mmCIF file of C-alpha atoms and ligand atoms in Angstrom:
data_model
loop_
_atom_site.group_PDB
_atom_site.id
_atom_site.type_symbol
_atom_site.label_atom_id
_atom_site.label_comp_id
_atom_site.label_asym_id
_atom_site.label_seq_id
_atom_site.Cartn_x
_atom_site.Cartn_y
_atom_site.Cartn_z
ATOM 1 C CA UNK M 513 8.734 -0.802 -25.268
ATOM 2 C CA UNK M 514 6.689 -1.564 -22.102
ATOM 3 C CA UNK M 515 5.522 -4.603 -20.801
ATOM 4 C CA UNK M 516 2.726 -4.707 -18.374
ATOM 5 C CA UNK M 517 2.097 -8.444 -16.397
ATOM 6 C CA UNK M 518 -1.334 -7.652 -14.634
ATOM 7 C CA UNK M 519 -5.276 -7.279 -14.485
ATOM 8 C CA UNK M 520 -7.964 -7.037 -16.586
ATOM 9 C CA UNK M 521 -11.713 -6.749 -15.078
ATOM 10 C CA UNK M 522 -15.218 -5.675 -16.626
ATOM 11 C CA UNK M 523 -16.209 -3.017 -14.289
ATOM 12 C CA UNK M 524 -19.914 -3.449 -13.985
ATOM 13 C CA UNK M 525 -21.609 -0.124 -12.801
ATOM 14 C CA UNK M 526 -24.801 0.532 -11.779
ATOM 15 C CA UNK M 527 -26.045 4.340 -10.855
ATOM 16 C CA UNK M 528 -28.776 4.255 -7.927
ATOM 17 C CA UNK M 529 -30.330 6.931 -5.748
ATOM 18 C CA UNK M 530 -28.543 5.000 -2.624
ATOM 19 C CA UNK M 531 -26.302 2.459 -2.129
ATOM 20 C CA UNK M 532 -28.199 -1.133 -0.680
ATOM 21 C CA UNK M 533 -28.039 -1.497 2.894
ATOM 22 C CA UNK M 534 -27.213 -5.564 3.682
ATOM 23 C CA UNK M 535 -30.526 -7.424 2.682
ATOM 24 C CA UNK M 536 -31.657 -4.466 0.617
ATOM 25 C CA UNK M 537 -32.904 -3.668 -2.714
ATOM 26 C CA UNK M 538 -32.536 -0.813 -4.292
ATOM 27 C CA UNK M 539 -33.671 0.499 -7.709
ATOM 28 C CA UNK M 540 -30.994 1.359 -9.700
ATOM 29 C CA UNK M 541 -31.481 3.731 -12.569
ATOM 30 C CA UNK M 542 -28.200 3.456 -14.766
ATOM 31 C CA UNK M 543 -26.161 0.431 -16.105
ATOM 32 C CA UNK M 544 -22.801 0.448 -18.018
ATOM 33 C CA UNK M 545 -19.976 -2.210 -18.662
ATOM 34 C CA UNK M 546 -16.303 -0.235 -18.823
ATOM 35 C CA UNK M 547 -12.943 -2.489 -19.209
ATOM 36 C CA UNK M 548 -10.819 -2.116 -16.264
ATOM 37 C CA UNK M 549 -8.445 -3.349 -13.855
ATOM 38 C CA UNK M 550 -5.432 -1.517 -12.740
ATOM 39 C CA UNK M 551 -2.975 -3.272 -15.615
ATOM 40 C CA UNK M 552 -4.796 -3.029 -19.006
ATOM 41 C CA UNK M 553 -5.748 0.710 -17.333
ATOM 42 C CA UNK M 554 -2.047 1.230 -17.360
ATOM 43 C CA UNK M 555 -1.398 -0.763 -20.690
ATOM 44 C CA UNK M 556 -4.319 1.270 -22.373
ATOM 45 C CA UNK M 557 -2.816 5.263 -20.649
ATOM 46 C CA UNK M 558 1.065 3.417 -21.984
ATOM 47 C CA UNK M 559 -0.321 3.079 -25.146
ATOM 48 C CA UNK M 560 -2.245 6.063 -25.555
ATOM 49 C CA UNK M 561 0.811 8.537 -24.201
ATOM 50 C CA UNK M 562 2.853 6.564 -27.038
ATOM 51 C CA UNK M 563 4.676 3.445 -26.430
ATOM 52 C CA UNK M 564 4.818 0.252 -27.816
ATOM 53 C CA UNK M 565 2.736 -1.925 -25.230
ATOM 54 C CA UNK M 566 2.320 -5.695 -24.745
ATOM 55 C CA UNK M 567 -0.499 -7.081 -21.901
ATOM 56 C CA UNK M 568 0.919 -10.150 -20.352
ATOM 57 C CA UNK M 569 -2.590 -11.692 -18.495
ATOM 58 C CA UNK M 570 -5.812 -13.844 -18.426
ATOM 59 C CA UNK M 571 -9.400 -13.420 -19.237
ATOM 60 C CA UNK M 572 -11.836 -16.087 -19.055
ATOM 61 C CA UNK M 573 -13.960 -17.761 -21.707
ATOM 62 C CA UNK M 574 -17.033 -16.043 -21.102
ATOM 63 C CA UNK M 575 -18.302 -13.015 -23.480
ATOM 64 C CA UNK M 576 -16.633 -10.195 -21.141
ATOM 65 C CA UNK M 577 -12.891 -11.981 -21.908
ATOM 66 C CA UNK M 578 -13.889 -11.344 -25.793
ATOM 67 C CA UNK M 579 -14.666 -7.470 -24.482
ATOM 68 C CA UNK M 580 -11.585 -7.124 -22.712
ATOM 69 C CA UNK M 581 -9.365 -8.620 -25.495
ATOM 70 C CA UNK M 582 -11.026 -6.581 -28.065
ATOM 71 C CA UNK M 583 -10.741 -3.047 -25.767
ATOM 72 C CA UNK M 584 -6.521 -4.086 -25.525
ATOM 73 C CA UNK M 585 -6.525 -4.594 -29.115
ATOM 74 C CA UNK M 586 -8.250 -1.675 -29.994
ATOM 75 C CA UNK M 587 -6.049 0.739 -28.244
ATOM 76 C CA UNK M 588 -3.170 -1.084 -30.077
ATOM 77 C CA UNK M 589 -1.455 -2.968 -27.682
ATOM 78 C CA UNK M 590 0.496 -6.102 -28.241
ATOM 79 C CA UNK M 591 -2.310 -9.083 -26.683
ATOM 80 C CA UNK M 592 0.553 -12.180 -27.595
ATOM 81 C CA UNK M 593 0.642 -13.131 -23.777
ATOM 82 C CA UNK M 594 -3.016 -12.687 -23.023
ATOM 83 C CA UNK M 595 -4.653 -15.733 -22.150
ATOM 84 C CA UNK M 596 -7.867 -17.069 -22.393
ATOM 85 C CA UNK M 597 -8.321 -19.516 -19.425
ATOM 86 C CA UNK M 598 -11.637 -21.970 -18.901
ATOM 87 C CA UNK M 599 -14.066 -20.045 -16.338
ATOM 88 C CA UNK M 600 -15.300 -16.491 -15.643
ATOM 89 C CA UNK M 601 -13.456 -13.051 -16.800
ATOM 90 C CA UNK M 602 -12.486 -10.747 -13.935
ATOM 91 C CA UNK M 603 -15.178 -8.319 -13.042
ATOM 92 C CA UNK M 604 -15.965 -5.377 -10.367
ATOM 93 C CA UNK M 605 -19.443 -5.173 -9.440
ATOM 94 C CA UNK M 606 -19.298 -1.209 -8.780
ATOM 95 C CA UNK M 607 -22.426 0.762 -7.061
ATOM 96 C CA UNK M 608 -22.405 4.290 -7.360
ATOM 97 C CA UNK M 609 -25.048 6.616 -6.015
ATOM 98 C CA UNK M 610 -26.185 10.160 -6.824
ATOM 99 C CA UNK M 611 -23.559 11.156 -4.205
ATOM 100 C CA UNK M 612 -20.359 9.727 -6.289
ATOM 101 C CA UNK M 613 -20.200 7.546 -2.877
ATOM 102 C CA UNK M 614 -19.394 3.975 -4.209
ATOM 103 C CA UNK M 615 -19.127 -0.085 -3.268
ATOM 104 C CA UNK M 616 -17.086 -1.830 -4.910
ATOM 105 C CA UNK M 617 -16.747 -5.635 -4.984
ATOM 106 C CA UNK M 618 -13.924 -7.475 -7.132
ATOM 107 C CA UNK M 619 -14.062 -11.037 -8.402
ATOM 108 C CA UNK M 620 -10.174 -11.542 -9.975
ATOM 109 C CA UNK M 621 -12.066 -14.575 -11.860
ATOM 110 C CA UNK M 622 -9.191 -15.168 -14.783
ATOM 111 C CA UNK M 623 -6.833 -13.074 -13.086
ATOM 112 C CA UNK M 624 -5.870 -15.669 -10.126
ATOM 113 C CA UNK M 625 -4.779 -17.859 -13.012
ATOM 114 C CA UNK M 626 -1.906 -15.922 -13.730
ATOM 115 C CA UNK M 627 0.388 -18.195 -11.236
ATOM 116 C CA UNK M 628 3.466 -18.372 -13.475
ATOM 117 C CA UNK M 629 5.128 -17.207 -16.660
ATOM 118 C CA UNK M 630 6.112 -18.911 -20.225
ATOM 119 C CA UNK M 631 9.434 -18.538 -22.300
ATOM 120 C CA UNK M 632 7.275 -16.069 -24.629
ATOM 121 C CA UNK M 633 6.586 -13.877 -21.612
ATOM 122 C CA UNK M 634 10.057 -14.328 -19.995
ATOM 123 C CA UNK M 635 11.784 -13.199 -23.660
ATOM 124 C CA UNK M 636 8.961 -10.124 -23.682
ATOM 125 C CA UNK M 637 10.251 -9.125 -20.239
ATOM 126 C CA UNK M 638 13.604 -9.127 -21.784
ATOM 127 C CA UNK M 639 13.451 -7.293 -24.028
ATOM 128 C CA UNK M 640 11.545 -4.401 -22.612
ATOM 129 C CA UNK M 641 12.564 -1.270 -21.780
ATOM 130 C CA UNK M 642 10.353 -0.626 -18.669
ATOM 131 C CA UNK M 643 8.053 -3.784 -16.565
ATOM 132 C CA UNK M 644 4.895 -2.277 -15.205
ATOM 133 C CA UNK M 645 3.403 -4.129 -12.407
ATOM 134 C CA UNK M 646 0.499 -3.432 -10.057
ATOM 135 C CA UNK M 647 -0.936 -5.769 -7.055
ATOM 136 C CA UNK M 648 -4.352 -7.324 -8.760
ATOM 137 C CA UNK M 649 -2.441 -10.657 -9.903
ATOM 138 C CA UNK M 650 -1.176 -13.395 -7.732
ATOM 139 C CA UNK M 651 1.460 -11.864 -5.798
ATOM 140 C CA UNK M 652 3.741 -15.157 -7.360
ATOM 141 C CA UNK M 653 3.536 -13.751 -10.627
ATOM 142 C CA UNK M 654 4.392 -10.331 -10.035
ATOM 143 C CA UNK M 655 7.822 -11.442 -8.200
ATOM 144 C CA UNK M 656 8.717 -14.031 -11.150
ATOM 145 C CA UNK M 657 8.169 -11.443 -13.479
ATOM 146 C CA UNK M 658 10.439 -8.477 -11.595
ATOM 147 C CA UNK M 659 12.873 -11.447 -11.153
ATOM 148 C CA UNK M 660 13.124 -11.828 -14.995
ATOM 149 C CA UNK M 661 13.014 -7.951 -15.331
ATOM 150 C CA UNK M 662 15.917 -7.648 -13.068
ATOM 151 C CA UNK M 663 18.056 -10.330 -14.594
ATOM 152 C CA UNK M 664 17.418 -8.624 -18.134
ATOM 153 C CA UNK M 665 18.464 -5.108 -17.254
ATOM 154 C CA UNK M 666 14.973 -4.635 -17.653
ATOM 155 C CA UNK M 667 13.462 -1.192 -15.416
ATOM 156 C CA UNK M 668 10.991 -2.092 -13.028
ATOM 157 C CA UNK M 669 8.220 0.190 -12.437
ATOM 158 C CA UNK M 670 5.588 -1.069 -9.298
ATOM 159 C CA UNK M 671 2.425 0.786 -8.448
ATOM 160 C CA UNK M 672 1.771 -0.579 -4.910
ATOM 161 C CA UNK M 673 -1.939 -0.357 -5.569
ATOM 162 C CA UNK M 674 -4.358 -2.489 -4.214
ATOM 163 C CA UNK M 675 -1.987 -1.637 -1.062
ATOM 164 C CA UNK M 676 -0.522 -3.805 0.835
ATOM 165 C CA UNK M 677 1.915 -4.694 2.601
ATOM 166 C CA UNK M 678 4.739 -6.303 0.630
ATOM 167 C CA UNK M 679 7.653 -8.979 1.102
ATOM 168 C CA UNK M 680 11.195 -8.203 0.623
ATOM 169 C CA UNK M 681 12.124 -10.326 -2.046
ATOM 170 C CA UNK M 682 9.711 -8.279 -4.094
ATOM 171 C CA UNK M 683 11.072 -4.830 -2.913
ATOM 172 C CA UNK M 684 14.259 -6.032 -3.177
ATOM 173 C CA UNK M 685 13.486 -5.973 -7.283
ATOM 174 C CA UNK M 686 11.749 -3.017 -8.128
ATOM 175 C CA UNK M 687 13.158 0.402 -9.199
ATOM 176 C CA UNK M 688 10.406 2.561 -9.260
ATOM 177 C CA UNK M 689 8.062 1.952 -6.547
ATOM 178 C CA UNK M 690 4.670 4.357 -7.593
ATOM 179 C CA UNK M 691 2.194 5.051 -4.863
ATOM 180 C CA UNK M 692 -0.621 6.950 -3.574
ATOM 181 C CA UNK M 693 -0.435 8.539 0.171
ATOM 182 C CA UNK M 694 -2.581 5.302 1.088
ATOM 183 C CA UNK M 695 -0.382 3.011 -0.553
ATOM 184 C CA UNK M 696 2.667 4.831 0.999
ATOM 185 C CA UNK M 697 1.479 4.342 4.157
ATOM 186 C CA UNK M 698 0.721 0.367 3.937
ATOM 187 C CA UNK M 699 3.557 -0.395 2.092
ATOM 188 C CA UNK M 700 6.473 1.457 4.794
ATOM 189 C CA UNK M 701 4.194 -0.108 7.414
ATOM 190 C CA UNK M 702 3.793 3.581 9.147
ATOM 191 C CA UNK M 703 0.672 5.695 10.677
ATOM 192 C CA UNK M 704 1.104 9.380 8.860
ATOM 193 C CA UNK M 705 0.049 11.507 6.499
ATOM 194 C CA UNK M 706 3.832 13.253 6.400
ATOM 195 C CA UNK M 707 4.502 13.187 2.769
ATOM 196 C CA UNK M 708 8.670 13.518 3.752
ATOM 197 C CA UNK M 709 8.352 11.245 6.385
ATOM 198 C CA UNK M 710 6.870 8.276 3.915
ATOM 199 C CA UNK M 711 9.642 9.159 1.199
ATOM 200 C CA UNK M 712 12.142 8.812 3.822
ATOM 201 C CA UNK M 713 10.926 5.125 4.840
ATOM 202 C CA UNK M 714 9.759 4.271 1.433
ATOM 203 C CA UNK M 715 13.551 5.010 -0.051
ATOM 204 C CA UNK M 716 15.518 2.503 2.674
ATOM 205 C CA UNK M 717 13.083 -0.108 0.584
ATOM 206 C CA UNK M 718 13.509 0.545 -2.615
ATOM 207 C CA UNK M 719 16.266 3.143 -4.429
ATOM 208 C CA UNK M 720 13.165 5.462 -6.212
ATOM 209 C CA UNK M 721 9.966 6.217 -4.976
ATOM 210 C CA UNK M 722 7.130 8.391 -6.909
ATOM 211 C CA UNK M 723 4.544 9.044 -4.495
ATOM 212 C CA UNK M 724 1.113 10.784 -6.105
ATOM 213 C CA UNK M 725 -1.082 13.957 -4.298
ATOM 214 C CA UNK M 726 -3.882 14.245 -6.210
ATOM 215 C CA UNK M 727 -4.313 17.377 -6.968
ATOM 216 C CA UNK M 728 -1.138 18.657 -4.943
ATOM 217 C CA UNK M 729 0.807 16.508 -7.912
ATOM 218 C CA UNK M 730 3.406 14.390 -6.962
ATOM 219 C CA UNK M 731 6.662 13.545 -4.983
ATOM 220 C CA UNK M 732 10.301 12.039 -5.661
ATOM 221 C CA UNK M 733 12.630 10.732 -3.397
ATOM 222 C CA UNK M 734 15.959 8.391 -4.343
ATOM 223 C CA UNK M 735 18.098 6.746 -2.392
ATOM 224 C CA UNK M 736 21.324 9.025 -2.876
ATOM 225 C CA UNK M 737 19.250 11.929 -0.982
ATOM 226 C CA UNK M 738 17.124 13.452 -3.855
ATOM 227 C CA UNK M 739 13.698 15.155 -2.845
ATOM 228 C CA UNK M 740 11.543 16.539 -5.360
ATOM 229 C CA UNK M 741 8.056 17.994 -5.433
ATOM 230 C CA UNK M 742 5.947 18.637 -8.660
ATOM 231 C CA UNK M 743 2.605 20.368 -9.119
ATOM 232 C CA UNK M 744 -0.288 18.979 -10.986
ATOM 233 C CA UNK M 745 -1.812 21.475 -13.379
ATOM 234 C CA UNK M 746 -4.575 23.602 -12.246
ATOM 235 C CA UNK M 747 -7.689 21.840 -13.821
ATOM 236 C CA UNK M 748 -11.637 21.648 -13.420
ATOM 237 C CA UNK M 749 -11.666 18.093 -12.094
ATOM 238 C CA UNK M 750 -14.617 16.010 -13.269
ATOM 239 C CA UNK M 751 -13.838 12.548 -12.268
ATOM 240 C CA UNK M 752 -10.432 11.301 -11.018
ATOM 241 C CA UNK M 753 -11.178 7.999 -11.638
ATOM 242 C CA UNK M 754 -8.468 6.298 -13.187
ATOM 243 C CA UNK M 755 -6.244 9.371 -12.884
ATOM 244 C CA UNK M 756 -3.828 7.307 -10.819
ATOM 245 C CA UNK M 757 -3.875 4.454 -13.907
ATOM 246 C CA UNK M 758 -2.958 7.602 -16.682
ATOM 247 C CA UNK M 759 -0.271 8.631 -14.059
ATOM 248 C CA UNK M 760 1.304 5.874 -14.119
ATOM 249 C CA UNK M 761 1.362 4.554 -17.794
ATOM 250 C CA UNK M 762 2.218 7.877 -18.824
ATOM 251 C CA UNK M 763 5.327 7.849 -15.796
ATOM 252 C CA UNK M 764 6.368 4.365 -17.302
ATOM 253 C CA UNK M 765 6.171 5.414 -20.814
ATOM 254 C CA UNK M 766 8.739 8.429 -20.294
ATOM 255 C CA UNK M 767 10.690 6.391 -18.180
ATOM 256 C CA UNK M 768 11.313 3.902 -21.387
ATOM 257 C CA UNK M 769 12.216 6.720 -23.274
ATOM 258 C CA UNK M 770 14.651 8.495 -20.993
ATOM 259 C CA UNK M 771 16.420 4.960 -20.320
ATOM 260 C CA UNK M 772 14.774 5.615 -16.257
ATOM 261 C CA UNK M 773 14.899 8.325 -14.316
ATOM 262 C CA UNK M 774 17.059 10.591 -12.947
ATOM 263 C CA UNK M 775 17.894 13.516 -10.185
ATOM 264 C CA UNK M 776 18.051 15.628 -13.656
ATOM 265 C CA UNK M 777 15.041 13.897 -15.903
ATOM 266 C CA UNK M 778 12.705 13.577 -12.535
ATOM 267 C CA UNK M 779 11.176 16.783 -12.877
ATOM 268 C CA UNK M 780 10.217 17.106 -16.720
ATOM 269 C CA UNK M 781 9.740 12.995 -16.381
ATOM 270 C CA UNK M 782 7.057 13.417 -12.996
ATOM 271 C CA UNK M 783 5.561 16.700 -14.835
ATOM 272 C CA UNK M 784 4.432 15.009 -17.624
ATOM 273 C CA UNK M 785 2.705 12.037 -16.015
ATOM 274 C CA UNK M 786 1.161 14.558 -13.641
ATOM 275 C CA UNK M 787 -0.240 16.555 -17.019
ATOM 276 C CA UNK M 788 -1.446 12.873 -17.336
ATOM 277 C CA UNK M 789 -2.860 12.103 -14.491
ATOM 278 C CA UNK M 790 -4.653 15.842 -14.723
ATOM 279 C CA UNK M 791 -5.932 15.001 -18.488
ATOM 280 C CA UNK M 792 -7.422 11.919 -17.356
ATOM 281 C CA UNK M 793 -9.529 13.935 -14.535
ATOM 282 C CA UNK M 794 -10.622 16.586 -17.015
ATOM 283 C CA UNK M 795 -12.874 13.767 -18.145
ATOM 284 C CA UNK M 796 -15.994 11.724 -16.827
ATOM 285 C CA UNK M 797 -15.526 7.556 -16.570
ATOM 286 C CA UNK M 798 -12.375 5.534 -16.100
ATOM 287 C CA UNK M 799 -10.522 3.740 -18.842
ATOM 288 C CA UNK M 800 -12.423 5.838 -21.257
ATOM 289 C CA UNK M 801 -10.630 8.912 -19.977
ATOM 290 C CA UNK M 802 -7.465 7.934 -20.071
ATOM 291 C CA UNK M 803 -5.853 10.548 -22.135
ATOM 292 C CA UNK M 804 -3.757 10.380 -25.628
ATOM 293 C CA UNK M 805 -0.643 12.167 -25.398
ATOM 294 C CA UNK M 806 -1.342 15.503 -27.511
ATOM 295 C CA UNK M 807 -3.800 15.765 -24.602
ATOM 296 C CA UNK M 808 -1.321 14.890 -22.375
ATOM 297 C CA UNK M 809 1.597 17.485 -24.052
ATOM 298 C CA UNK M 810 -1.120 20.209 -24.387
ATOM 299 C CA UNK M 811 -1.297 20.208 -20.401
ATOM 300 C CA UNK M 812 2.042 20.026 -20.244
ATOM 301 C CA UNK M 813 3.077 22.793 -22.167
ATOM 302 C CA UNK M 814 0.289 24.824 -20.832
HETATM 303 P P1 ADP N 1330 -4.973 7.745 -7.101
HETATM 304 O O1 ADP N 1330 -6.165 7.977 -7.977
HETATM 305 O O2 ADP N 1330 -4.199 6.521 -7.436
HETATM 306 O O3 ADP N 1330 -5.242 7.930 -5.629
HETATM 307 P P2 ADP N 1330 -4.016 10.486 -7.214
HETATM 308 O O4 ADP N 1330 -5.344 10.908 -6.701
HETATM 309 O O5 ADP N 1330 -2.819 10.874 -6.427
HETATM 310 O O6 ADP N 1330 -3.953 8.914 -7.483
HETATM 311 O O7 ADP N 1330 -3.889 11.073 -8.708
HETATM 312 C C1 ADP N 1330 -2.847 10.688 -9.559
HETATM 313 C C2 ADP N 1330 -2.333 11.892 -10.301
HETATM 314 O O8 ADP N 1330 -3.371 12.441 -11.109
HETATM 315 C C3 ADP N 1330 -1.860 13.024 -9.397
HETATM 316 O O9 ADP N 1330 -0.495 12.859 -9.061
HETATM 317 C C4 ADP N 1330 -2.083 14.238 -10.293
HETATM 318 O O10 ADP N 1330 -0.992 14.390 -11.171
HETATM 319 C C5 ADP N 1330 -3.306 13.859 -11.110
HETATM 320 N N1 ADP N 1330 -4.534 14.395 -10.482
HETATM 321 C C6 ADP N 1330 -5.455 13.718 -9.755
HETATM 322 N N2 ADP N 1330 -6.437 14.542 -9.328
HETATM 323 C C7 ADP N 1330 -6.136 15.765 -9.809
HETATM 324 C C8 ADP N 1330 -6.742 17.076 -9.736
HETATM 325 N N3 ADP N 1330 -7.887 17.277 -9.049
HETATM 326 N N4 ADP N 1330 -6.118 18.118 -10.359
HETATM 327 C C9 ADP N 1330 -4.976 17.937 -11.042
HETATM 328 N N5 ADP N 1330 -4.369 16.753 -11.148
HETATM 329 C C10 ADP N 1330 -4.917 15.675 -10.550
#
């Protein structure tokens, strides 16, 4: 059982020839709506790899909040603590031209809302297995919810991502800290691109630390010395979009069902969310590529 306490956006994409320069129009040629935001991404790849899921969050009361709702319920997660607050859903106005070069602007809308949790959510912390949290909520929110975790024996699970830098009292609560080399690099405050040399600051922060390679896989470090490395699969990458959200939903759904992670589960455990992470980029688009998890144990067993 996972519980995820984070964002849900409308990603609004247009395709165009170029991206606008300021004060310009372009003509686009292409227009889709895809749900997003980095926690229903994770709650949808947590589902979808095989876990029981509920989305603790806000949408707004315009038609996109009835979208996003709908897309949550539809992959079968548990939408008790979603809420629908007065004003706009979150969105991300996303430009993409013929390039794949993009710009990206975010309005949290609904999202900011989430200042504070109930007694439902605190009892759905509880009795979790694994918290997922990301950074696209008030940061308030994601501390009161890691404090609950904590108190409850409950594994918490943070991917660092939007990056930034973060305050103790949160670090001081997570388990699992889940990052990219970007978000390493923000988040232990340092200037390098030295995969061992993030680990090693990332691990006097927090006791585990998963950091993601792209297509070089991912890393492990604990706190009692362990270093791990694990390759991706060898796949034609389409689209890594979202690859990063199937990684980790996939990572916090075999942490729930190991009971966390180990020196002897990390490998088979960071494997398998890479063969997640992998599936995801066979395919074009975002959410909708987040893979189920026969994809997900084909590429692993392959
Ligand atoms: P983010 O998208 O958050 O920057 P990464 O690019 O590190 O995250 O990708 C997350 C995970 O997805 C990687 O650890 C890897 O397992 C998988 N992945 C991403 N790109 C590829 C690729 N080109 N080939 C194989 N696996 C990939």
């Amino acid at each position: 059982r996972i519980v995820v306490v984070g964002s849900a956006n409308l990603d609004l994409v247009v395709t165009a020839p170029q991206l606008p320069r300021p004060g310009e129009t372009v003509l686009g040629d292409g227009f889709r709506t895809v749900p997003g935001g980095k926690g229903a991404n994770q709650a949808v790849a947590a589902a979808r790899a095989g876990a029981y899921c509920e989305f603790l969050g806000a949408v707004g009361t315009d038609e996109f909040g009835v979208q996003l709702r709908d897309n949550l319920v539809a992959a079968g997660i548990d939408v008790r603590g979603l809420r629908t607050v007065n004003g706009p859903s979150g969105v991300a106005l996303i430009t993409v031209d013929h390039a794949a070069e993009n710009c990206i602007v975010v309005a949290p809308g609904a999202n900011a809302s989430l200042t504070s949790l109930d007694d439902a959510d605190r009892n759905a912390i509880a009795g979790a297995d694994v918290l997922l949290l990301q950074l696209e909520v008030p940061l308030v929110a994601v501390t009161r919810a890691a404090e609950r975790a904590r108190a409850a024996g409950t594994t918490v699970v943070l991917n660092a991502a939007p990056a930034r830098p973060l305050p103790p009292e949160l670090l001081d609560l997570v388990d699992v800290l889940v990052v990219n080399e970007h978000e390493a690099a923000v988040v232990a405050g340092v200037c390098t691109d030295e995969s061992a040399e993030l680990l090693d600051t990332l691990v006097t922060l927090v006791p585990q630390v998963v950091l993601t390679l792209g297509a070089r896989g991912a890393a492990y470090a604990d706190r009692d010395g362990a270093r791990l490395d694990v390759p991706a699969p060898t796949i034609d990458a389409v689209d890594t979009t979202a690859a990063g959200d199937a990684f980790t939903g996939a990572l916090a759904v075999a942490l729930a069902e190991r009971g966390g992670l180990t020196a002897d589960t990390a490998t088979p455990v960071l494997r398998w969310a890479c063969a997640a992470g992998a599936a995801c980029a066979t395919r074009p688009g975002a959410s909708t590529a987040l893979p189920e998890r026969t994809a997900v144990d084909a590429l692993f067993a392959a």
